[in-house]
Amino acid sequence: MSVDLAVDFCGFHLENPFILAPSPSTDQLDLLIKAFEAGWAGAVLKTVTVDSSIVSRVFPLVMRVEHVMGFMGIQNIDLVSEHSVEEIEQHVRFLKKRFPNKAVIPSIIATNKDDWQMLAERMVEAGADLLECSISFPHGAEWGLCSPIQEPGGTEEITRWVKEVTGKVPVVIKLSAQDSDIIATATAAERSGAEGVCALNTLKSITGVNLDTLIPYPNVAGLSTYGGLSGPALKPIALRCTAEIAQKLNLDIAGSGGITTWQDGAEFLLLGASSLQLCTAVLRFGVGIIRELSTGLQGWMEEKGFQNLKDVIGRSLPYLVGHSQLPRGIQLVSQIQPAACDGCGTCYTVCRTGGHAAIHWRDGLPQVMVSQCTGCGLCQAMCPQQAIFLARLMGERAVLTG
């Protein structure tokens, strides 16, 4: 069966749903050329403002965020592109001439109506296929480029300003992970004419603190600051925002935040995204990751019998309901697979600190006492070997629930 990965996003036909998110990777023309040749369907250029010289960069720009379980993401204190508006215009023109079927998406940010409209007009004139508006940054607001918190009123006003001058070029509003009511803000964007939203921007964060110097990371000549968290740690929040918007609004959604594998991308599509923006994964593994993303997604779709992305997008939304609508009265119990268990004892500990003391030791391995187990799932969630599954109790027999 032939599987079609093509999709329409805000009226633009993408050969596949994978787009480069604004980052250092999209601020270099040679890397953009390499990415398009590798198979990426489009790119959002690193955000440009009227006068990039007003922001003085500091180094290091990026810190790794890690925990005992491994890589969680990166925190960056980078801001806008160092390129001038004229240089970004040149990039857009060059890319559209060489790659007419790729989506070239400038990202803009400004402080007032005149500047928002000037940037929008110039990018449209240069040949932009879509325009992304970055209304808030999680860090660096003191430079006067943006509000640290995105809210509906400002979003609606800025979207209207931009839509007044973009003509038929679709406008995508990038949403903030710190928004207290992301649906209200997305609704404001839709009301003022935006064709799509990007869910979502990085999350204001602190990487950690050096316990020897006592200085938070990153250390910039003895001082530090807040940054924007991206990568796998952001994925659950981004998935939630994508699903909520898809359930309540009629906007095209660019899923963004923690997409590393084709499986991540499939999850965003199933929850309503129609394009996928990647940043941290590209920085880690290079633009060549597109081959694995595309072939993996295609293979899964073939296995599931999906012919195109229309069969996938939003497919999982009907399963999301309010907490009060969840089924009650179903008895689950934990089942431990001896072949996968290494006897680490994590399940035993968690069952006694947060469960119902249903796990006991027998012959050096944990055993579940079915009569004491409530099926809370703590042991399954904490098991490092993924040796535990939950089964539905049918009489005295446990049946795997999936």
Tab-separated table of C-alpha atoms in Angstrom:
chain	number	residue	atom	x	y	z
A	1	MET	CA	0.000	0.000	0.000
A	2	SER	CA	1.298	3.423	-0.939
A	3	VAL	CA	1.274	5.955	1.914
A	4	ASP	CA	1.101	9.680	1.221
A	5	LEU	CA	2.843	11.935	3.757
A	6	ALA	CA	1.749	15.151	2.038
A	7	VAL	CA	-0.461	17.534	3.998
A	8	ASP	CA	-1.940	21.001	3.611
A	9	PHE	CA	-0.987	23.425	6.369
A	10	CYS	CA	-2.760	26.804	6.310
A	11	GLY	CA	-3.354	26.339	2.598
A	12	PHE	CA	0.251	25.482	1.715
A	13	HIS	CA	0.901	21.996	0.344
A	14	LEU	CA	3.714	20.286	2.273
A	15	GLU	CA	5.397	17.165	0.900
A	16	ASN	CA	5.534	15.839	4.471
A	17	PRO	CA	4.617	17.344	7.870
A	18	PHE	CA	8.196	17.938	9.056
A	19	ILE	CA	9.382	21.553	9.315
A	20	LEU	CA	12.473	23.062	10.918
A	21	ALA	CA	11.544	25.269	13.884
A	22	PRO	CA	13.226	28.678	14.293
A	23	SER	CA	16.681	28.104	15.760
A	24	PRO	CA	20.373	28.527	14.943
A	25	SER	CA	19.826	25.838	12.282
A	26	THR	CA	17.449	28.104	10.358
A	27	ASP	CA	19.604	31.215	10.643
A	28	GLN	CA	22.238	29.910	8.239
A	29	LEU	CA	21.515	29.759	4.532
A	30	ASP	CA	23.857	26.827	3.863
A	31	LEU	CA	22.147	24.711	6.525
A	32	LEU	CA	18.721	25.570	5.132
A	33	ILE	CA	19.838	24.469	1.676
A	34	LYS	CA	21.190	21.207	3.093
A	35	ALA	CA	17.964	20.621	5.035
A	36	PHE	CA	15.721	21.204	2.029
A	37	GLU	CA	17.867	18.902	-0.093
A	38	ALA	CA	17.648	16.246	2.641
A	39	GLY	CA	13.853	16.265	2.502
A	40	TRP	CA	12.475	18.748	5.046
A	41	ALA	CA	9.190	20.191	3.812
A	42	GLY	CA	9.853	23.692	5.104
A	43	ALA	CA	11.557	25.875	7.658
A	44	VAL	CA	10.648	28.708	9.996
A	45	LEU	CA	13.533	31.154	9.824
A	46	LYS	CA	15.011	32.393	13.061
A	47	THR	CA	12.972	35.302	14.381
A	48	VAL	CA	13.900	38.687	12.959
A	49	THR	CA	13.200	42.114	14.395
A	50	VAL	CA	13.530	45.642	13.047
A	51	ASP	CA	16.986	46.236	14.491
A	52	SER	CA	18.772	43.073	15.575
A	53	SER	CA	21.720	45.136	16.841
A	54	ILE	CA	19.740	46.263	19.900
A	55	VAL	CA	20.159	42.807	21.404
A	56	SER	CA	23.703	42.061	22.478
A	57	ARG	CA	24.352	38.323	22.607
A	58	VAL	CA	26.084	36.607	25.504
A	59	PHE	CA	27.855	33.272	25.691
A	60	PRO	CA	27.355	30.439	26.331
A	61	LEU	CA	23.902	30.549	24.741
A	62	VAL	CA	22.797	27.016	25.580
A	63	MET	CA	22.935	24.589	28.510
A	64	ARG	CA	22.055	20.894	28.569
A	65	VAL	CA	19.206	19.938	30.894
A	66	GLU	CA	19.784	16.504	32.374
A	67	HIS	CA	18.627	14.320	35.207
A	68	VAL	CA	19.428	10.832	36.453
A	69	MET	CA	17.270	9.420	33.653
A	70	GLY	CA	19.324	11.177	30.969
A	71	PHE	CA	18.793	13.992	28.447
A	72	MET	CA	15.693	16.109	29.085
A	73	GLY	CA	16.314	19.041	26.774
A	74	ILE	CA	18.227	22.289	26.518
A	75	GLN	CA	17.804	25.715	28.004
A	76	ASN	CA	18.738	28.586	25.721
A	77	ILE	CA	19.218	32.283	26.412
A	78	ASP	CA	19.412	33.109	22.704
A	79	LEU	CA	17.100	35.778	21.325
A	80	VAL	CA	16.522	37.028	17.788
A	81	SER	CA	18.493	36.546	14.607
A	82	GLU	CA	21.651	38.590	14.233
A	83	HIS	CA	20.810	39.037	10.562
A	84	SER	CA	19.259	42.280	9.409
A	85	VAL	CA	15.830	42.455	7.829
A	86	GLU	CA	17.530	42.937	4.456
A	87	GLU	CA	19.560	39.729	4.895
A	88	ILE	CA	16.485	37.710	5.876
A	89	GLU	CA	14.702	39.052	2.789
A	90	GLN	CA	17.603	37.844	0.673
A	91	HIS	CA	17.409	34.404	2.270
A	92	VAL	CA	13.698	34.170	1.548
A	93	ARG	CA	14.134	35.200	-2.089
A	94	PHE	CA	17.013	32.790	-2.640
A	95	LEU	CA	15.231	29.844	-1.030
A	96	LYS	CA	11.984	30.415	-2.933
A	97	LYS	CA	13.836	30.615	-6.235
A	98	ARG	CA	15.808	27.435	-5.581
A	99	PHE	CA	13.099	25.490	-3.717
A	100	PRO	CA	9.717	26.744	-4.977
A	101	ASN	CA	7.812	23.835	-3.391
A	102	LYS	CA	9.301	24.173	0.091
A	103	ALA	CA	7.560	26.248	2.758
A	104	VAL	CA	9.697	29.263	3.614
A	105	ILE	CA	8.285	30.841	6.764
A	106	PRO	CA	9.852	33.996	8.213
A	107	SER	CA	9.286	34.584	11.931
A	108	ILE	CA	8.872	38.191	13.029
A	109	ILE	CA	8.660	40.129	16.288
A	110	ALA	CA	8.190	43.858	16.919
A	111	THR	CA	7.156	46.396	19.540
A	112	ASN	CA	4.534	48.530	17.789
A	113	LYS	CA	2.000	48.478	14.958
A	114	ASP	CA	4.222	50.217	12.399
A	115	ASP	CA	7.083	47.763	12.921
A	116	TRP	CA	4.854	44.683	12.918
A	117	GLN	CA	3.297	45.785	9.646
A	118	MET	CA	6.579	46.846	8.088
A	119	LEU	CA	8.180	43.458	8.821
A	120	ALA	CA	5.111	41.578	7.608
A	121	GLU	CA	4.922	43.538	4.361
A	122	ARG	CA	8.611	43.090	3.608
A	123	MET	CA	8.557	39.338	4.245
A	124	VAL	CA	5.477	38.900	2.074
A	125	GLU	CA	7.075	40.957	-0.682
A	126	ALA	CA	10.191	38.780	-0.452
A	127	GLY	CA	8.080	35.709	-1.186
A	128	ALA	CA	7.151	34.198	2.194
A	129	ASP	CA	4.724	31.282	1.927
A	130	LEU	CA	3.461	31.789	5.470
A	131	LEU	CA	4.326	34.196	8.257
A	132	GLU	CA	4.888	33.224	11.894
A	133	CYS	CA	4.443	35.865	14.597
A	134	SER	CA	6.409	35.368	17.790
A	135	ILE	CA	4.489	37.550	20.213
A	136	SER	CA	6.197	36.553	23.462
A	137	PHE	CA	9.595	35.282	24.525
A	138	PRO	CA	10.088	33.365	27.775
A	139	HIS	CA	13.213	35.421	28.446
A	140	GLY	CA	14.768	38.721	27.428
A	141	ALA	CA	11.646	40.875	27.737
A	142	GLU	CA	13.688	43.702	29.251
A	143	TRP	CA	15.061	44.370	25.773
A	144	GLY	CA	11.610	45.685	24.890
A	145	LEU	CA	10.987	43.219	22.089
A	146	CYS	CA	7.960	41.526	23.551
A	147	SER	CA	5.808	40.802	26.545
A	148	PRO	CA	7.046	38.077	28.898
A	149	ILE	CA	3.476	36.738	29.091
A	150	GLN	CA	1.220	36.280	26.084
A	151	GLU	CA	-2.411	37.237	26.615
A	152	PRO	CA	-5.551	37.375	24.436
A	153	GLY	CA	-5.906	41.157	24.085
A	154	GLY	CA	-2.401	41.815	22.815
A	155	THR	CA	-2.452	38.710	20.621
A	156	GLU	CA	-5.687	39.769	18.958
A	157	GLU	CA	-4.419	43.293	18.321
A	158	ILE	CA	-1.086	42.201	16.847
A	159	THR	CA	-2.722	39.540	14.687
A	160	ARG	CA	-5.103	42.135	13.230
A	161	TRP	CA	-2.226	44.499	12.472
A	162	VAL	CA	-0.354	41.773	10.621
A	163	LYS	CA	-3.395	40.439	8.778
A	164	GLU	CA	-4.138	43.948	7.465
A	165	VAL	CA	-0.994	43.838	5.303
A	166	THR	CA	-0.336	40.170	4.476
A	167	GLY	CA	-3.054	39.691	1.866
A	168	LYS	CA	-3.438	36.024	0.995
A	169	VAL	CA	-0.307	34.921	2.854
A	170	PRO	CA	-1.416	32.870	5.889
A	171	VAL	CA	-0.448	34.014	9.392
A	172	VAL	CA	0.548	31.613	12.167
A	173	ILE	CA	0.651	32.819	15.777
A	174	LYS	CA	3.203	31.180	18.045
A	175	LEU	CA	1.689	30.473	21.454
A	176	SER	CA	3.388	30.600	24.824
A	177	ALA	CA	3.800	27.679	27.206
A	178	GLN	CA	3.336	30.175	30.038
A	179	ASP	CA	-0.083	31.369	28.910
A	180	SER	CA	-2.587	30.987	31.751
A	181	ASP	CA	-5.396	30.377	29.239
A	182	ILE	CA	-3.991	29.196	25.935
A	183	ILE	CA	-7.473	28.560	24.520
A	184	ALA	CA	-8.484	32.184	25.106
A	185	THR	CA	-5.327	33.366	23.352
A	186	ALA	CA	-5.748	30.935	20.455
A	187	THR	CA	-9.385	32.037	20.154
A	188	ALA	CA	-8.236	35.663	19.966
A	189	ALA	CA	-5.826	34.728	17.167
A	190	GLU	CA	-8.577	32.928	15.260
A	191	ARG	CA	-11.023	35.805	15.790
A	192	SER	CA	-8.566	38.293	14.336
A	193	GLY	CA	-7.920	36.264	11.208
A	194	ALA	CA	-4.970	33.963	11.852
A	195	GLU	CA	-5.036	30.767	9.828
A	196	GLY	CA	-2.951	28.765	12.272
A	197	VAL	CA	-1.091	28.589	15.548
A	198	CYS	CA	2.157	27.009	16.669
A	199	ALA	CA	1.875	25.143	19.969
A	200	LEU	CA	4.165	25.998	21.550
A	201	ASN	CA	7.103	28.238	22.449
A	202	THR	CA	9.823	27.341	24.934
A	203	LEU	CA	9.148	27.431	28.676
A	204	LYS	CA	10.857	29.905	31.025
A	205	SER	CA	13.291	27.907	33.109
A	206	ILE	CA	16.488	27.547	35.107
A	207	THR	CA	18.754	24.660	34.140
A	208	GLY	CA	20.207	24.181	37.609
A	209	VAL	CA	22.836	25.498	39.995
A	210	ASN	CA	26.530	24.634	40.144
A	211	LEU	CA	26.986	23.380	43.688
A	212	ASP	CA	30.691	24.320	43.742
A	213	THR	CA	30.451	27.916	42.484
A	214	LEU	CA	26.811	28.433	43.612
A	215	ILE	CA	26.152	30.135	40.244
A	216	PRO	CA	23.098	28.997	38.254
A	217	TYR	CA	23.664	27.668	34.737
A	218	PRO	CA	24.608	29.000	32.271
A	219	ASN	CA	27.533	30.855	33.814
A	220	VAL	CA	28.105	34.050	31.846
A	221	ALA	CA	31.206	35.594	33.412
A	222	GLY	CA	29.907	34.918	36.908
A	223	LEU	CA	26.236	35.704	36.345
A	224	SER	CA	23.254	33.812	34.958
A	225	THR	CA	19.690	34.416	33.800
A	226	TYR	CA	16.434	32.655	32.954
A	227	GLY	CA	16.167	30.834	29.638
A	228	GLY	CA	13.783	28.932	27.400
A	229	LEU	CA	13.418	25.172	27.895
A	230	SER	CA	12.992	22.994	24.798
A	231	GLY	CA	13.330	19.304	24.079
A	232	PRO	CA	11.698	16.134	25.463
A	233	ALA	CA	10.802	17.733	28.809
A	234	LEU	CA	8.367	20.035	26.993
A	235	LYS	CA	6.538	17.311	25.051
A	236	PRO	CA	3.707	16.501	27.537
A	237	ILE	CA	2.810	20.195	27.816
A	238	ALA	CA	2.914	20.702	24.051
A	239	LEU	CA	0.744	17.627	23.467
A	240	ARG	CA	-1.827	18.929	25.949
A	241	CYS	CA	-1.953	22.353	24.295
A	242	THR	CA	-2.230	20.809	20.825
A	243	ALA	CA	-5.120	18.591	21.860
A	244	GLU	CA	-7.033	21.345	23.673
A	245	ILE	CA	-6.781	23.702	20.720
A	246	ALA	CA	-7.734	20.975	18.235
A	247	GLN	CA	-10.802	20.025	20.278
A	248	LYS	CA	-12.110	23.558	20.614
A	249	LEU	CA	-10.995	25.617	17.611
A	250	ASN	CA	-10.874	25.416	13.840
A	251	LEU	CA	-7.230	26.369	13.390
A	252	ASP	CA	-4.371	24.550	11.704
A	253	ILE	CA	-1.832	23.613	14.367
A	254	ALA	CA	1.938	23.327	14.073
A	255	GLY	CA	2.959	20.953	16.854
A	256	SER	CA	6.225	21.987	18.477
A	257	GLY	CA	7.953	20.987	21.690
A	258	GLY	CA	9.892	17.799	22.360
A	259	ILE	CA	9.446	16.080	18.992
A	260	THR	CA	12.504	13.823	18.667
A	261	THR	CA	11.304	10.668	16.911
A	262	TRP	CA	8.696	9.731	14.332
A	263	GLN	CA	6.688	8.272	17.208
A	264	ASP	CA	6.583	11.710	18.855
A	265	GLY	CA	5.443	13.219	15.576
A	266	ALA	CA	2.706	10.615	15.183
A	267	GLU	CA	1.383	11.463	18.644
A	268	PHE	CA	1.125	15.169	17.794
A	269	LEU	CA	-0.668	14.342	14.546
A	270	LEU	CA	-3.108	12.028	16.316
A	271	LEU	CA	-3.922	14.865	18.720
A	272	GLY	CA	-4.684	17.364	15.968
A	273	ALA	CA	-1.448	18.879	14.642
A	274	SER	CA	-1.149	19.082	10.864
A	275	SER	CA	2.533	20.051	10.734
A	276	LEU	CA	5.469	19.329	13.024
A	277	GLN	CA	8.272	21.718	13.967
A	278	LEU	CA	11.578	20.352	15.279
A	279	CYS	CA	14.486	22.217	16.842
A	280	THR	CA	16.358	20.425	19.652
A	281	ALA	CA	16.385	17.064	17.868
A	282	VAL	CA	17.888	18.680	14.767
A	283	LEU	CA	20.595	20.356	16.827
A	284	ARG	CA	21.403	16.995	18.459
A	285	PHE	CA	21.286	14.694	15.450
A	286	GLY	CA	21.555	16.907	12.361
A	287	VAL	CA	19.208	17.589	9.450
A	288	GLY	CA	19.664	13.987	8.251
A	289	ILE	CA	17.178	12.907	10.921
A	290	ILE	CA	14.459	13.680	8.376
A	291	ARG	CA	15.032	10.298	6.689
A	292	GLU	CA	14.277	8.374	9.874
A	293	LEU	CA	11.313	10.610	10.659
A	294	SER	CA	9.742	10.125	7.239
A	295	THR	CA	10.382	6.408	6.819
A	296	GLY	CA	9.320	5.663	10.392
A	297	LEU	CA	6.051	7.576	10.086
A	298	GLN	CA	5.369	6.031	6.701
A	299	GLY	CA	6.021	2.495	7.953
A	300	TRP	CA	3.712	2.964	10.949
A	301	MET	CA	0.949	4.338	8.730
A	302	GLU	CA	1.248	1.321	6.428
A	303	GLU	CA	1.057	-1.006	9.425
A	304	LYS	CA	-2.072	0.743	10.718
A	305	GLY	CA	-3.730	0.905	7.313
A	306	PHE	CA	-3.638	4.713	7.042
A	307	GLN	CA	-3.345	5.891	3.439
A	308	ASN	CA	-2.687	9.570	4.120
A	309	LEU	CA	-2.337	12.039	6.970
A	310	LYS	CA	-6.026	12.909	6.836
A	311	ASP	CA	-6.573	9.437	8.279
A	312	VAL	CA	-4.218	10.270	11.157
A	313	ILE	CA	-4.756	13.906	12.141
A	314	GLY	CA	-7.014	14.187	15.178
A	315	ARG	CA	-7.728	10.435	15.263
A	316	SER	CA	-7.105	10.209	19.033
A	317	LEU	CA	-9.125	13.264	20.075
A	318	PRO	CA	-12.434	11.395	20.650
A	319	TYR	CA	-10.725	9.379	23.382
A	320	LEU	CA	-9.986	12.539	25.407
A	321	VAL	CA	-12.845	13.338	27.781
A	322	GLY	CA	-13.377	15.212	31.010
A	323	HIS	CA	-12.279	13.495	34.206
A	324	SER	CA	-15.911	12.999	35.285
A	325	GLN	CA	-16.598	11.046	32.085
A	326	LEU	CA	-13.948	8.392	32.718
A	327	PRO	CA	-15.284	4.890	33.412
A	328	ARG	CA	-15.556	3.954	37.072
A	329	GLY	CA	-15.660	0.591	38.831
A	330	ILE	CA	-13.036	-1.204	36.712
A	331	GLN	CA	-10.602	-3.279	38.785
A	332	LEU	CA	-7.024	-3.411	37.519
A	333	VAL	CA	-4.087	-5.298	38.982
A	334	SER	CA	-0.356	-5.183	38.337
A	335	GLN	CA	1.333	-8.057	36.554
A	336	ILE	CA	5.110	-8.496	36.716
A	337	GLN	CA	6.920	-10.214	33.849
A	338	PRO	CA	9.669	-12.288	35.497
A	339	ALA	CA	11.769	-12.483	32.326
A	340	ALA	CA	12.048	-8.692	32.145
A	341	CYS	CA	12.428	-8.036	35.889
A	342	ASP	CA	15.950	-7.499	37.251
A	343	GLY	CA	14.900	-7.443	40.900
A	344	CYS	CA	15.846	-3.797	41.456
A	345	GLY	CA	13.119	-3.336	44.062
A	346	THR	CA	11.714	-0.078	42.749
A	347	CYS	CA	8.191	-1.477	42.543
A	348	TYR	CA	8.402	-2.817	46.101
A	349	THR	CA	9.485	0.600	47.418
A	350	VAL	CA	6.879	2.642	45.565
A	351	CYS	CA	4.080	0.250	46.486
A	352	ARG	CA	4.900	0.821	50.149
A	353	THR	CA	5.431	4.558	49.961
A	354	GLY	CA	2.468	5.439	47.737
A	355	GLY	CA	0.539	2.264	47.005
A	356	HIS	CA	-1.153	-0.432	49.100
A	357	ALA	CA	1.736	-2.727	50.065
A	358	ALA	CA	0.595	-5.237	47.465
A	359	ILE	CA	4.098	-6.239	46.316
A	360	HIS	CA	6.078	-8.791	48.334
A	361	TRP	CA	9.369	-10.603	47.805
A	362	ARG	CA	9.505	-14.292	46.966
A	363	ASP	CA	12.568	-16.191	45.812
A	364	GLY	CA	14.449	-12.929	45.160
A	365	LEU	CA	11.786	-11.395	42.899
A	366	PRO	CA	8.744	-9.174	43.526
A	367	GLN	CA	5.321	-10.787	43.549
A	368	VAL	CA	1.928	-9.046	43.385
A	369	MET	CA	-0.707	-9.946	45.956
A	370	VAL	CA	-3.811	-9.555	43.802
A	371	SER	CA	-6.131	-9.208	46.786
A	372	GLN	CA	-4.235	-6.091	47.952
A	373	CYS	CA	-3.552	-4.438	44.561
A	374	THR	CA	-5.832	-1.577	43.501
A	375	GLY	CA	-4.270	-1.051	40.067
A	376	CYS	CA	-3.026	2.473	40.855
A	377	GLY	CA	-0.186	2.073	38.344
A	378	LEU	CA	2.616	3.544	40.466
A	379	CYS	CA	4.773	0.443	40.113
A	380	GLN	CA	4.311	0.386	36.340
A	381	ALA	CA	5.154	4.080	36.056
A	382	MET	CA	8.337	3.739	38.119
A	383	CYS	CA	9.678	0.417	36.799
A	384	PRO	CA	12.971	1.161	34.959
A	385	GLN	CA	12.802	-2.142	33.055
A	386	GLN	CA	9.188	-1.736	31.891
A	387	ALA	CA	8.546	-5.186	33.329
A	388	ILE	CA	5.090	-4.386	34.731
A	389	PHE	CA	1.760	-4.062	32.966
A	390	LEU	CA	-1.772	-3.539	34.230
A	391	ALA	CA	-4.434	-6.153	33.641
A	392	ARG	CA	-8.164	-6.059	34.198
A	393	LEU	CA	-9.397	-8.393	36.913
A	394	MET	CA	-12.169	-10.620	35.542
A	395	GLY	CA	-13.338	-12.752	38.415
A	396	GLU	CA	-10.105	-14.257	39.715
A	397	ARG	CA	-8.320	-13.932	36.366
A	398	ALA	CA	-6.246	-10.950	35.177
A	399	VAL	CA	-6.738	-9.984	31.534
A	400	LEU	CA	-4.313	-7.602	29.753
A	401	THR	CA	-6.018	-4.287	28.975
A	402	GLY	CA	-3.540	-2.887	26.433
